[in-house]
Short mmCIF file of C-alpha atoms in Angstrom, two decimals:
data_model
loop_
_atom_site.label_atom_id
_atom_site.label_comp_id
_atom_site.label_asym_id
_atom_site.label_seq_id
_atom_site.Cartn_x
_atom_site.Cartn_y
_atom_site.Cartn_z
CA UNK A 1 27.62 6.47 -13.60
CA UNK A 2 24.99 8.39 -11.30
CA UNK A 3 24.46 6.15 -8.81
CA UNK A 4 26.61 4.00 -6.26
CA UNK A 5 25.39 0.63 -5.84
CA UNK A 6 27.42 -1.96 -3.17
CA UNK A 7 26.43 -5.72 -2.14
CA UNK A 8 26.44 -8.78 -2.95
CA UNK A 9 27.89 -10.59 -6.40
CA UNK A 10 24.51 -11.84 -7.89
CA UNK A 11 22.77 -8.18 -7.40
CA UNK A 12 22.09 -6.66 -10.70
CA UNK A 13 23.73 -3.31 -11.79
CA UNK A 14 21.78 -0.53 -11.18
CA UNK A 15 22.39 0.53 -15.04
CA UNK A 16 23.38 -2.85 -16.44
CA UNK A 17 20.31 -4.09 -18.48
CA UNK A 18 20.81 -5.33 -21.94
CA UNK A 19 17.81 -6.29 -24.68
CA UNK A 20 17.13 -10.21 -25.22
CA UNK A 21 18.20 -11.77 -28.63
CA UNK A 22 15.29 -11.55 -31.02
CA UNK A 23 12.62 -13.95 -30.44
CA UNK A 24 13.29 -14.49 -26.49
CA UNK A 25 10.01 -13.00 -25.73
CA UNK A 26 6.55 -13.46 -27.05
CA UNK A 27 5.28 -11.16 -29.54
CA UNK A 28 3.25 -8.28 -27.76
CA UNK A 29 5.32 -8.85 -24.75
CA UNK A 30 7.67 -6.11 -22.91
CA UNK A 31 11.31 -6.75 -23.94
CA UNK A 32 13.31 -8.88 -21.42
CA UNK A 33 16.75 -7.96 -20.24
CA UNK A 34 19.71 -9.88 -20.35
CA UNK A 35 20.65 -9.53 -16.69
CA UNK A 36 18.62 -12.30 -14.72
CA UNK A 37 18.91 -11.96 -10.56
CA UNK A 38 20.52 -15.14 -9.06
CA UNK A 39 19.45 -17.27 -6.00
CA UNK A 40 20.57 -14.87 -3.36
CA UNK A 41 18.37 -12.04 -5.02
CA UNK A 42 15.33 -14.72 -4.46
CA UNK A 43 16.21 -15.10 -1.04
CA UNK A 44 16.76 -11.82 -0.44
CA UNK A 45 13.14 -10.99 -1.61
CA UNK A 46 12.24 -13.57 1.06
CA UNK A 47 13.81 -11.54 3.76
CA UNK A 48 12.12 -8.23 2.36
CA UNK A 49 8.99 -10.01 2.24
CA UNK A 50 8.46 -11.25 5.32
CA UNK A 51 8.08 -7.99 7.13
CA UNK A 52 5.42 -6.78 4.47
CA UNK A 53 3.24 -9.85 5.52
CA UNK A 54 3.88 -9.05 9.35
CA UNK A 55 3.38 -5.61 8.71
CA UNK A 56 0.19 -6.07 7.32
CA UNK A 57 -0.99 -8.92 10.02
CA UNK A 58 -0.07 -6.08 12.58
CA UNK A 59 -2.43 -3.61 11.56
CA UNK A 60 -5.31 -6.22 11.59
CA UNK A 61 -5.05 -7.85 14.56
CA UNK A 62 -5.22 -4.59 16.23
CA UNK A 63 -8.71 -4.41 15.08
CA UNK A 64 -9.19 -7.42 17.75
CA UNK A 65 -6.96 -6.01 20.18
CA UNK A 66 -8.69 -2.56 20.49
CA UNK A 67 -11.68 -3.46 23.17
CA UNK A 68 -9.11 -5.32 25.42
CA UNK A 69 -6.82 -3.11 25.05
CA UNK A 70 -9.22 0.03 25.62
CA UNK A 71 -10.21 -1.49 28.85
CA UNK A 72 -6.42 -2.21 30.29
CA UNK A 73 -5.56 1.28 29.24
CA UNK A 74 -8.85 3.27 30.25
CA UNK A 75 -8.26 4.65 26.83
CA UNK A 76 -11.57 6.46 26.34
CA UNK A 77 -13.36 7.05 22.65
CA UNK A 78 -10.96 9.67 20.91
CA UNK A 79 -7.89 7.82 22.32
CA UNK A 80 -9.09 4.85 20.78
CA UNK A 81 -9.49 6.70 17.53
CA UNK A 82 -6.04 8.05 17.68
CA UNK A 83 -4.37 4.79 18.58
CA UNK A 84 -6.11 3.31 15.37
CA UNK A 85 -5.39 6.29 13.12
CA UNK A 86 -1.91 7.77 14.12
CA UNK A 87 0.09 4.74 12.43
CA UNK A 88 -1.70 5.47 9.24
CA UNK A 89 -1.45 9.53 9.46
CA UNK A 90 2.65 9.23 10.09
CA UNK A 91 3.06 6.71 6.90
CA UNK A 92 1.11 8.88 4.91
CA UNK A 93 2.92 12.13 6.17
CA UNK A 94 6.83 10.55 5.67
CA UNK A 95 5.97 8.40 2.72
CA UNK A 96 7.12 10.80 0.49
CA UNK A 97 10.06 11.96 2.03
CA UNK A 98 11.33 8.71 3.12
CA UNK A 99 11.09 7.76 -0.27
CA UNK A 100 13.26 10.45 -1.36
CA UNK A 101 15.75 9.96 1.68
CA UNK A 102 16.68 6.65 0.93
CA UNK A 103 17.61 7.62 -2.61
CA UNK A 104 20.07 10.33 -0.97
CA UNK A 105 21.48 8.02 1.94
CA UNK A 106 21.41 4.60 0.40
CA UNK A 107 17.65 2.49 0.19
CA UNK A 108 19.42 -0.41 2.25
CA UNK A 109 20.43 1.93 5.29
CA UNK A 110 17.24 3.57 5.57
CA UNK A 111 15.32 0.04 5.36
CA UNK A 112 17.72 -0.92 8.19
CA UNK A 113 16.96 2.05 10.28
CA UNK A 114 13.45 1.70 9.81
CA UNK A 115 13.32 -2.30 10.36
CA UNK A 116 15.42 -1.26 13.94
CA UNK A 117 12.75 2.01 15.08
CA UNK A 118 9.99 -0.27 14.15
CA UNK A 119 10.88 -3.26 16.21
CA UNK A 120 11.60 -0.84 19.38
CA UNK A 121 8.56 0.87 18.79
CA UNK A 122 6.53 -2.65 18.75
CA UNK A 123 8.01 -3.67 22.06
CA UNK A 124 7.30 -0.07 23.40
CA UNK A 125 3.62 -0.56 22.29
CA UNK A 126 3.55 -3.79 23.62
CA UNK A 127 4.32 -2.54 26.96
CA UNK A 128 2.75 0.65 27.40
CA UNK A 129 1.17 1.29 30.29
CA UNK A 130 -1.47 4.39 29.17
CA UNK A 131 -3.13 5.44 26.26
CA UNK A 132 -0.62 8.46 25.71
CA UNK A 133 2.35 6.21 25.77
CA UNK A 134 0.88 4.03 23.07
CA UNK A 135 -0.04 6.71 20.79
CA UNK A 136 3.13 8.07 20.71
CA UNK A 137 4.77 4.52 19.83
CA UNK A 138 2.21 4.47 17.14
CA UNK A 139 3.39 7.21 15.85
CA UNK A 140 7.08 6.44 16.06
CA UNK A 141 5.77 2.86 14.06
CA UNK A 142 4.13 5.00 11.35
CA UNK A 143 7.29 6.65 10.53
CA UNK A 144 9.43 3.70 10.75
CA UNK A 145 6.74 1.87 8.57
CA UNK A 146 6.78 4.99 6.15
CA UNK A 147 10.73 3.71 5.03
CA UNK A 148 9.78 0.25 5.03
CA UNK A 149 7.28 -0.17 1.72
CA UNK A 150 9.43 2.63 -0.81
CA UNK A 151 12.80 1.11 0.51
CA UNK A 152 11.76 -2.44 -0.42
CA UNK A 153 10.11 -1.52 -3.66
CA UNK A 154 12.97 0.29 -5.06
CA UNK A 155 15.18 -2.30 -3.43
CA UNK A 156 13.20 -4.76 -5.66
CA UNK A 157 14.09 -3.11 -8.86
CA UNK A 158 17.43 -2.54 -8.17
CA UNK A 159 17.91 -6.31 -7.37
CA UNK A 160 15.29 -7.52 -10.16
CA UNK A 161 16.44 -5.80 -13.55
CA UNK A 162 14.75 -8.18 -15.66
CA UNK A 163 11.41 -6.64 -16.10
CA UNK A 164 9.64 -10.35 -15.97
CA UNK A 165 11.55 -10.95 -12.43
CA UNK A 166 10.76 -7.73 -11.22
CA UNK A 167 7.26 -8.24 -12.08
CA UNK A 168 7.29 -11.73 -10.17
CA UNK A 169 9.26 -10.32 -7.18
CA UNK A 170 6.75 -7.61 -6.69
CA UNK A 171 3.99 -9.82 -7.35
CA UNK A 172 5.16 -11.77 -4.68
CA UNK A 173 5.97 -8.57 -2.25
CA UNK A 174 2.36 -7.75 -2.59
CA UNK A 175 0.72 -10.71 -2.06
CA UNK A 176 2.17 -10.83 1.17
CA UNK A 177 -0.04 -8.06 2.24
CA UNK A 178 -2.85 -9.87 1.34
CA UNK A 179 -1.97 -13.13 2.93
CA UNK A 180 -1.41 -10.75 6.50
CA UNK A 181 -4.71 -9.42 5.80
CA UNK A 182 -5.97 -13.34 5.81
CA UNK A 183 -4.63 -14.70 8.55
CA UNK A 184 -4.17 -11.58 10.62
CA UNK A 185 -7.68 -12.06 12.53
CA UNK A 186 -7.17 -15.97 12.95
CA UNK A 187 -3.77 -15.05 14.57
CA UNK A 188 -4.60 -12.23 16.34
CA UNK A 189 -7.23 -14.44 18.05
CA UNK A 190 -5.29 -17.24 18.87
CA UNK A 191 -2.99 -14.42 20.40
CA UNK A 192 -5.79 -12.73 22.21
CA UNK A 193 -7.25 -15.52 23.53
CA UNK A 194 -4.07 -17.19 24.98
CA UNK A 195 -1.88 -14.10 25.96
CA UNK A 196 -2.26 -10.33 26.86
CA UNK A 197 -3.15 -7.72 24.02
CA UNK A 198 0.63 -6.47 24.15
CA UNK A 199 1.16 -9.71 22.57
CA UNK A 200 -0.25 -8.50 18.99
CA UNK A 201 2.57 -5.98 18.72
CA UNK A 202 5.37 -8.35 18.88
CA UNK A 203 4.30 -10.20 16.01
CA UNK A 204 6.55 -7.96 13.79
CA UNK A 205 9.46 -7.99 15.73
CA UNK A 206 11.38 -11.49 14.71
CA UNK A 207 10.76 -10.25 11.11
CA UNK A 208 12.68 -6.93 12.05
CA UNK A 209 15.05 -8.29 13.92
CA UNK A 210 15.67 -11.28 11.10
CA UNK A 211 16.02 -8.19 8.44
CA UNK A 212 18.78 -6.76 10.76
CA UNK A 213 20.66 -9.51 10.57
CA UNK A 214 20.38 -10.91 7.27
CA UNK A 215 19.97 -7.97 5.30
CA UNK A 216 22.92 -6.72 5.14
CA UNK A 217 24.30 -9.96 3.63
CA UNK A 218 22.00 -10.72 1.40
CA UNK A 219 20.96 -7.02 0.16
CA UNK A 220 22.48 -4.65 -2.11
CA UNK A 221 23.09 -1.01 -1.26
CA UNK A 222 22.06 2.06 -3.73
CA UNK A 223 22.15 5.47 -3.46
CA UNK A 224 22.11 8.39 -6.04
CA UNK A 225 25.37 10.09 -6.02
CA UNK A 226 24.35 12.76 -8.03
CA UNK A 227 21.12 13.89 -5.83
CA UNK A 228 21.45 16.94 -3.94
CA UNK A 229 20.71 17.77 0.04
CA UNK A 230 17.45 17.05 1.36
CA UNK A 231 15.31 20.07 1.30
CA UNK A 232 13.87 20.23 4.59
CA UNK A 233 11.64 23.06 3.98
CA UNK A 234 9.80 20.91 1.47
CA UNK A 235 9.78 18.07 4.25
CA UNK A 236 7.96 20.71 6.28
CA UNK A 237 5.91 21.74 3.58
CA UNK A 238 4.84 17.97 2.59
CA UNK A 239 3.74 16.95 6.16
CA UNK A 240 1.92 20.21 6.11
CA UNK A 241 0.10 18.89 3.00
CA UNK A 242 -0.44 15.69 4.01
CA UNK A 243 -1.20 15.08 7.22
CA UNK A 244 -4.08 17.48 7.31
CA UNK A 245 -5.53 16.38 4.16
CA UNK A 246 -5.62 12.94 5.38
CA UNK A 247 -6.79 13.93 8.89
CA UNK A 248 -9.59 16.40 7.33
CA UNK A 249 -10.81 13.43 4.76
CA UNK A 250 -10.66 10.74 7.54
CA UNK A 251 -13.08 12.88 9.83
CA UNK A 252 -15.23 14.10 7.10
CA UNK A 253 -15.71 10.02 6.84
CA UNK A 254 -16.30 9.49 10.58
CA UNK A 255 -18.57 12.65 11.71
CA UNK A 256 -19.69 14.15 8.28
CA UNK A 257 -18.99 17.93 7.28
CA UNK A 258 -17.58 19.92 10.50
CA UNK A 259 -15.42 23.05 10.72
CA UNK A 260 -12.43 21.19 12.03
CA UNK A 261 -12.18 18.40 9.34
CA UNK A 262 -13.11 21.37 6.68
CA UNK A 263 -10.41 23.84 7.96
CA UNK A 264 -7.76 21.13 7.77
CA UNK A 265 -8.38 20.21 4.45
CA UNK A 266 -8.26 23.65 2.99
CA UNK A 267 -5.23 24.50 4.96
CA UNK A 268 -3.44 21.12 3.97
CA UNK A 269 -4.72 21.85 0.24
CA UNK A 270 -3.16 25.24 0.41
CA UNK A 271 0.07 23.97 1.66
CA UNK A 272 0.01 21.42 -1.00
CA UNK A 273 -0.15 24.12 -3.56
CA UNK A 274 2.79 25.78 -1.94
CA UNK A 275 4.67 22.42 -1.76
CA UNK A 276 4.23 22.09 -5.49
CA UNK A 277 5.45 25.81 -6.80
CA UNK A 278 8.81 25.02 -4.46
CA UNK A 279 9.48 21.71 -6.29
CA UNK A 280 9.17 23.34 -9.66
CA UNK A 281 11.92 25.80 -8.40
CA UNK A 282 14.37 23.43 -7.33
CA UNK A 283 17.31 21.54 -9.01
CA UNK A 284 17.13 18.54 -6.51
CA UNK A 285 13.15 18.75 -5.68
CA UNK A 286 11.80 16.40 -2.84
CA UNK A 287 9.21 14.83 -5.67
CA UNK A 288 10.25 15.23 -9.16
CA UNK A 289 6.75 16.14 -11.08
CA UNK A 290 8.35 15.59 -14.32
CA UNK A 291 7.82 11.92 -13.48
CA UNK A 292 4.20 12.81 -14.31
CA UNK A 293 5.10 13.54 -18.11
CA UNK A 294 5.55 9.74 -18.69
CA UNK A 295 1.97 8.32 -19.96
CA UNK A 296 2.39 5.08 -18.25
CA UNK A 297 3.52 6.74 -15.21
CA UNK A 298 0.03 9.28 -14.36
CA UNK A 299 -2.10 6.27 -15.95
CA UNK A 300 -1.03 3.60 -13.73
CA UNK A 301 -0.94 5.89 -10.45
CA UNK A 302 -4.64 7.27 -11.28
CA UNK A 303 -5.43 3.98 -11.77
CA UNK A 304 -4.18 2.68 -8.50
CA UNK A 305 -6.07 5.73 -6.62
CA UNK A 306 -9.08 4.48 -7.97
CA UNK A 307 -8.79 1.07 -7.15
CA UNK A 308 -8.01 1.91 -3.36
CA UNK A 309 -10.95 4.27 -3.37
CA UNK A 310 -13.37 2.41 -4.42
CA UNK A 311 -12.12 -1.37 -3.23
CA UNK A 312 -11.24 -0.85 0.15
CA UNK A 313 -14.47 1.39 0.69
CA UNK A 314 -16.70 -1.45 -1.19
CA UNK A 315 -15.13 -4.26 1.48
CA UNK A 316 -16.09 -2.40 4.01
CA UNK A 317 -19.56 -2.50 2.98
CA UNK A 318 -19.38 -5.77 2.26
CA UNK A 319 -18.37 -6.74 5.38
CA UNK A 320 -21.01 -4.83 6.81
CA UNK A 321 -23.39 -6.24 4.56
CA UNK A 322 -22.70 -9.79 5.88
CA UNK A 323 -23.38 -8.86 9.30
CA UNK A 324 -25.98 -6.37 9.42
CA UNK A 325 -28.37 -7.54 6.07
CA UNK A 326 -27.39 -11.03 6.48
CA UNK A 327 -26.98 -11.18 10.21
CA UNK A 328 -23.70 -13.17 10.36
CA UNK A 329 -21.20 -13.31 13.05
CA UNK A 330 -17.88 -11.26 12.58
CA UNK A 331 -16.36 -14.62 12.17
CA UNK A 332 -19.10 -15.31 9.38
CA UNK A 333 -18.47 -12.20 7.93
CA UNK A 334 -14.74 -12.58 7.84
CA UNK A 335 -15.60 -16.08 6.00
CA UNK A 336 -17.31 -14.26 3.22
CA UNK A 337 -14.77 -12.28 2.69
CA UNK A 338 -12.19 -15.15 2.42
CA UNK A 339 -12.50 -16.51 -1.19
CA UNK A 340 -11.98 -12.73 -1.88
CA UNK A 341 -8.47 -12.06 -0.18
CA UNK A 342 -7.50 -15.86 -1.57
CA UNK A 343 -8.75 -14.49 -4.95
CA UNK A 344 -6.20 -11.58 -4.90
CA UNK A 345 -3.38 -13.49 -3.49
CA UNK A 346 -3.80 -16.02 -6.52
CA UNK A 347 -4.27 -12.50 -8.61
CA UNK A 348 -0.78 -11.11 -7.49
CA UNK A 349 0.79 -13.95 -8.17
CA UNK A 350 -0.42 -15.24 -11.40
CA UNK A 351 -0.30 -11.95 -13.20
CA UNK A 352 3.71 -11.26 -13.53
CA UNK A 353 3.31 -15.13 -15.16
CA UNK A 354 0.40 -14.54 -17.13
CA UNK A 355 2.40 -10.98 -18.59
CA UNK A 356 5.02 -13.36 -20.12
CA UNK A 357 2.67 -14.28 -22.71
CA UNK A 358 -0.15 -11.26 -23.07
CA UNK A 359 0.59 -7.80 -23.40
CA UNK A 360 0.81 -5.69 -19.90
CA UNK A 361 -1.71 -3.30 -21.14
CA UNK A 362 -4.28 -5.90 -22.53
CA UNK A 363 -3.44 -8.21 -18.70
CA UNK A 364 -4.41 -4.59 -16.84
CA UNK A 365 -7.42 -3.97 -18.75
CA UNK A 366 -8.48 -7.31 -18.44
CA UNK A 367 -8.05 -7.19 -14.95
CA UNK A 368 -9.96 -4.22 -14.34
CA UNK A 369 -12.48 -5.13 -16.40
CA UNK A 370 -13.01 -8.32 -14.42
CA UNK A 371 -12.88 -5.89 -11.25
CA UNK A 372 -16.18 -4.30 -13.15
CA UNK A 373 -17.75 -7.39 -13.66
CA UNK A 374 -17.10 -8.21 -9.61
CA UNK A 375 -18.80 -4.68 -8.63
CA UNK A 376 -21.40 -5.34 -11.03
CA UNK A 377 -22.44 -8.55 -9.08
CA UNK A 378 -22.12 -6.91 -5.86
CA UNK A 379 -24.76 -4.13 -7.22
CA UNK A 380 -27.17 -6.36 -7.81
CA UNK A 381 -27.08 -8.62 -4.50
CA UNK A 382 -30.24 -9.80 -3.02
CA UNK A 383 -30.32 -9.58 0.81
CA UNK A 384 -32.88 -12.73 0.49
CA UNK A 385 -29.95 -14.36 -1.41
CA UNK A 386 -27.49 -15.66 1.29
CA UNK A 387 -23.76 -14.78 1.66
CA UNK A 388 -22.83 -16.56 -1.95
CA UNK A 389 -23.60 -13.55 -4.13
CA UNK A 390 -21.77 -11.15 -1.86
CA UNK A 391 -19.03 -13.45 -1.51
CA UNK A 392 -18.63 -14.52 -5.18
CA UNK A 393 -18.91 -10.54 -6.45
CA UNK A 394 -15.99 -9.70 -3.99
CA UNK A 395 -13.91 -12.79 -5.03
CA UNK A 396 -14.49 -11.78 -9.07
CA UNK A 397 -13.57 -8.43 -8.08
CA UNK A 398 -10.36 -9.36 -5.94
CA UNK A 399 -9.13 -11.47 -9.02
CA UNK A 400 -9.17 -8.78 -11.44
CA UNK A 401 -7.37 -6.33 -8.60
CA UNK A 402 -3.50 -8.45 -9.06
CA UNK A 403 -2.83 -6.95 -12.43
CA UNK A 404 -3.32 -3.42 -11.78
CA UNK A 405 -1.53 -3.44 -8.41
CA UNK A 406 1.57 -5.87 -9.30
CA UNK A 407 2.33 -5.03 -12.99
CA UNK A 408 1.03 -1.65 -12.29
CA UNK A 409 3.41 -1.04 -9.59
CA UNK A 410 6.03 -2.53 -11.66
CA UNK A 411 5.20 -0.16 -14.45
CA UNK A 412 5.91 2.75 -11.96
CA UNK A 413 8.59 1.43 -10.44
CA UNK A 414 10.40 0.39 -14.29
CA UNK A 415 9.30 3.77 -15.60
CA UNK A 416 11.76 6.24 -14.16
CA UNK A 417 15.42 6.20 -13.67
CA UNK A 418 17.15 3.72 -11.43
CA UNK A 419 18.47 6.44 -9.09
CA UNK A 420 14.73 7.87 -8.80
CA UNK A 421 12.91 4.27 -8.02
CA UNK A 422 12.79 5.20 -4.39
CA UNK A 423 10.60 8.39 -5.39
CA UNK A 424 8.46 6.62 -7.51
CA UNK A 425 7.65 3.78 -4.73
CA UNK A 426 6.95 6.43 -2.44
CA UNK A 427 4.37 8.12 -4.87
CA UNK A 428 2.64 4.49 -5.60
CA UNK A 429 2.56 3.95 -1.84
CA UNK A 430 1.32 7.86 -1.00
CA UNK A 431 -1.59 6.87 -3.63
CA UNK A 432 -2.89 3.86 -2.03
CA UNK A 433 -2.71 5.34 1.50
CA UNK A 434 -4.70 8.65 0.58
CA UNK A 435 -7.07 7.00 -2.09
CA UNK A 436 -8.30 4.67 0.57
CA UNK A 437 -8.61 7.77 3.15
CA UNK A 438 -10.42 9.95 0.40
CA UNK A 439 -12.69 6.77 -0.88
CA UNK A 440 -14.08 6.32 2.81
CA UNK A 441 -14.69 10.36 3.18
CA UNK A 442 -16.63 10.63 -0.36
CA UNK A 443 -17.80 7.45 -1.61
CA UNK A 444 -18.50 5.82 2.09
CA UNK A 445 -20.48 9.11 3.01
CA UNK A 446 -22.39 8.50 0.04
CA UNK A 447 -22.93 4.95 0.59
CA UNK A 448 -23.90 5.78 4.69
CA UNK A 449 -26.50 8.38 3.46
CA UNK A 450 -28.06 6.16 1.26
CA UNK A 451 -27.77 3.55 4.09
CA UNK A 452 -29.67 5.71 6.45
CA UNK A 453 -32.61 6.38 4.17
CA UNK A 454 -33.18 3.19 2.81
CA UNK A 455 -31.30 0.58 4.20
CA UNK A 456 -27.55 -1.01 3.83
CA UNK A 457 -28.13 -3.47 0.90
CA UNK A 458 -29.05 0.48 -0.87
CA UNK A 459 -26.23 1.62 0.39
CA UNK A 460 -23.93 -0.87 -1.31
CA UNK A 461 -25.85 -1.32 -4.09
CA UNK A 462 -25.13 2.63 -4.83
CA UNK A 463 -20.90 2.24 -3.87
CA UNK A 464 -20.63 -1.25 -6.01
CA UNK A 465 -22.28 0.42 -8.83
CA UNK A 466 -20.48 3.59 -8.69
CA UNK A 467 -17.28 1.32 -8.68
CA UNK A 468 -18.49 -0.52 -11.80
CA UNK A 469 -19.14 2.41 -13.72
CA UNK A 470 -15.69 4.01 -12.62
CA UNK A 471 -13.55 0.53 -13.56
CA UNK A 472 -15.51 0.21 -16.88
CA UNK A 473 -14.26 3.81 -17.82
CA UNK A 474 -10.94 3.06 -16.60
CA UNK A 475 -10.74 0.17 -18.90
CA UNK A 476 -10.53 2.76 -21.79
CA UNK A 477 -8.16 4.62 -20.27
CA UNK A 478 -5.95 1.93 -19.64
CA UNK A 479 -5.93 0.61 -23.08
CA UNK A 480 -5.21 3.56 -24.73
CA UNK A 481 -2.45 5.20 -22.68
CA UNK A 482 -0.94 2.04 -21.68
CA UNK A 483 -0.80 0.78 -25.18
CA UNK A 484 2.70 0.53 -25.45
CA UNK A 485 3.28 -1.57 -21.95
#
């Protein structure tokens, strides 16, 4: 055995997998493990999913709270940007380190440490008396938040050894993020109408307390006993690479080409090169680049990167299209996006169920093709045609997202040894964080340039058209490289 696992008796053993009897799975479907998780594991999933929902909700309600807190804390424009961005910077910077750290010290242990830190930092943020204090609290929230996703995903992989059950669990977990995005504006509006701005930061505290109380009873512990010590120079190099790159990309998207963002981007890429070279020489690297030798692993990560780049950017342009081209109120724009958010939630939950009858590669390829069709609708919308067609296009695109995100995440986590699941989960989440920022800096900048010259509808047409073409090409790569899945 290469790992230690402890916890509830119903939790699946880390290495205990067995093939199902012949005929147990549909033709072409993934093999099904005989080890099935019990009721305790599903209750444990609910404990893991609730923080995901509330953390997502917390991110979205901050957008609504920003005007009020800026007045109360006398935050200038720069401070407001740091209040918004610090969390994302820290999550992106520490995700890789935290995923690997969890494999070494224990995934449940790291999750509980992160939950405690997140709860305390949330209270500090809620009662901040200055912009600097709030920025510092948001930084701690980001570092704590970086522990949550990889620890949760890797624990799901430990608890649900059966491939079907694992895919369903990941679909539920991923769907909670979208549900948080749907209810976030509504809950945030209610909180801000009846309480002070700091109340929005307290939304996640009860979930973290629940996790701390129930987690040790329901969640198994897992750690890799053969893993070496954490290489601190690699941690420093990873931060020195990721943070400047994310900062440079975001600033390029926000302000355009400038000396500072370009230098930050160049510095981050240089440090990243040194980081990669060092990992290849270590016996116990922070990031094991041999994972990319698996075709399913690198293809899925690439597809998720493309989805986060183009999907997130397009959603922003659709929201702007509703408000600026069709003159809807912010509430009206949110309602226009609501069918798409609901469609993505349904897609996350339905994809694992459909995977019982349809080969995973075909399901993911079909989802990407559906997303390409939705983007094609958005590329052709007429501003005079009302909100129906852009809302429909966004909904069709969102409906195609589920297989790539839910089943793709399952492929990433399931395609590596159990002892490396934390590292794989952190890479998947880092790709999503970076893809969104990189999409805004590249495709978003192009769309803004077109909008400045020809109007916002033209900007949406270009962004959605590029996404439609990119997704159509991705269908081919998915069908070819995931054929065995």
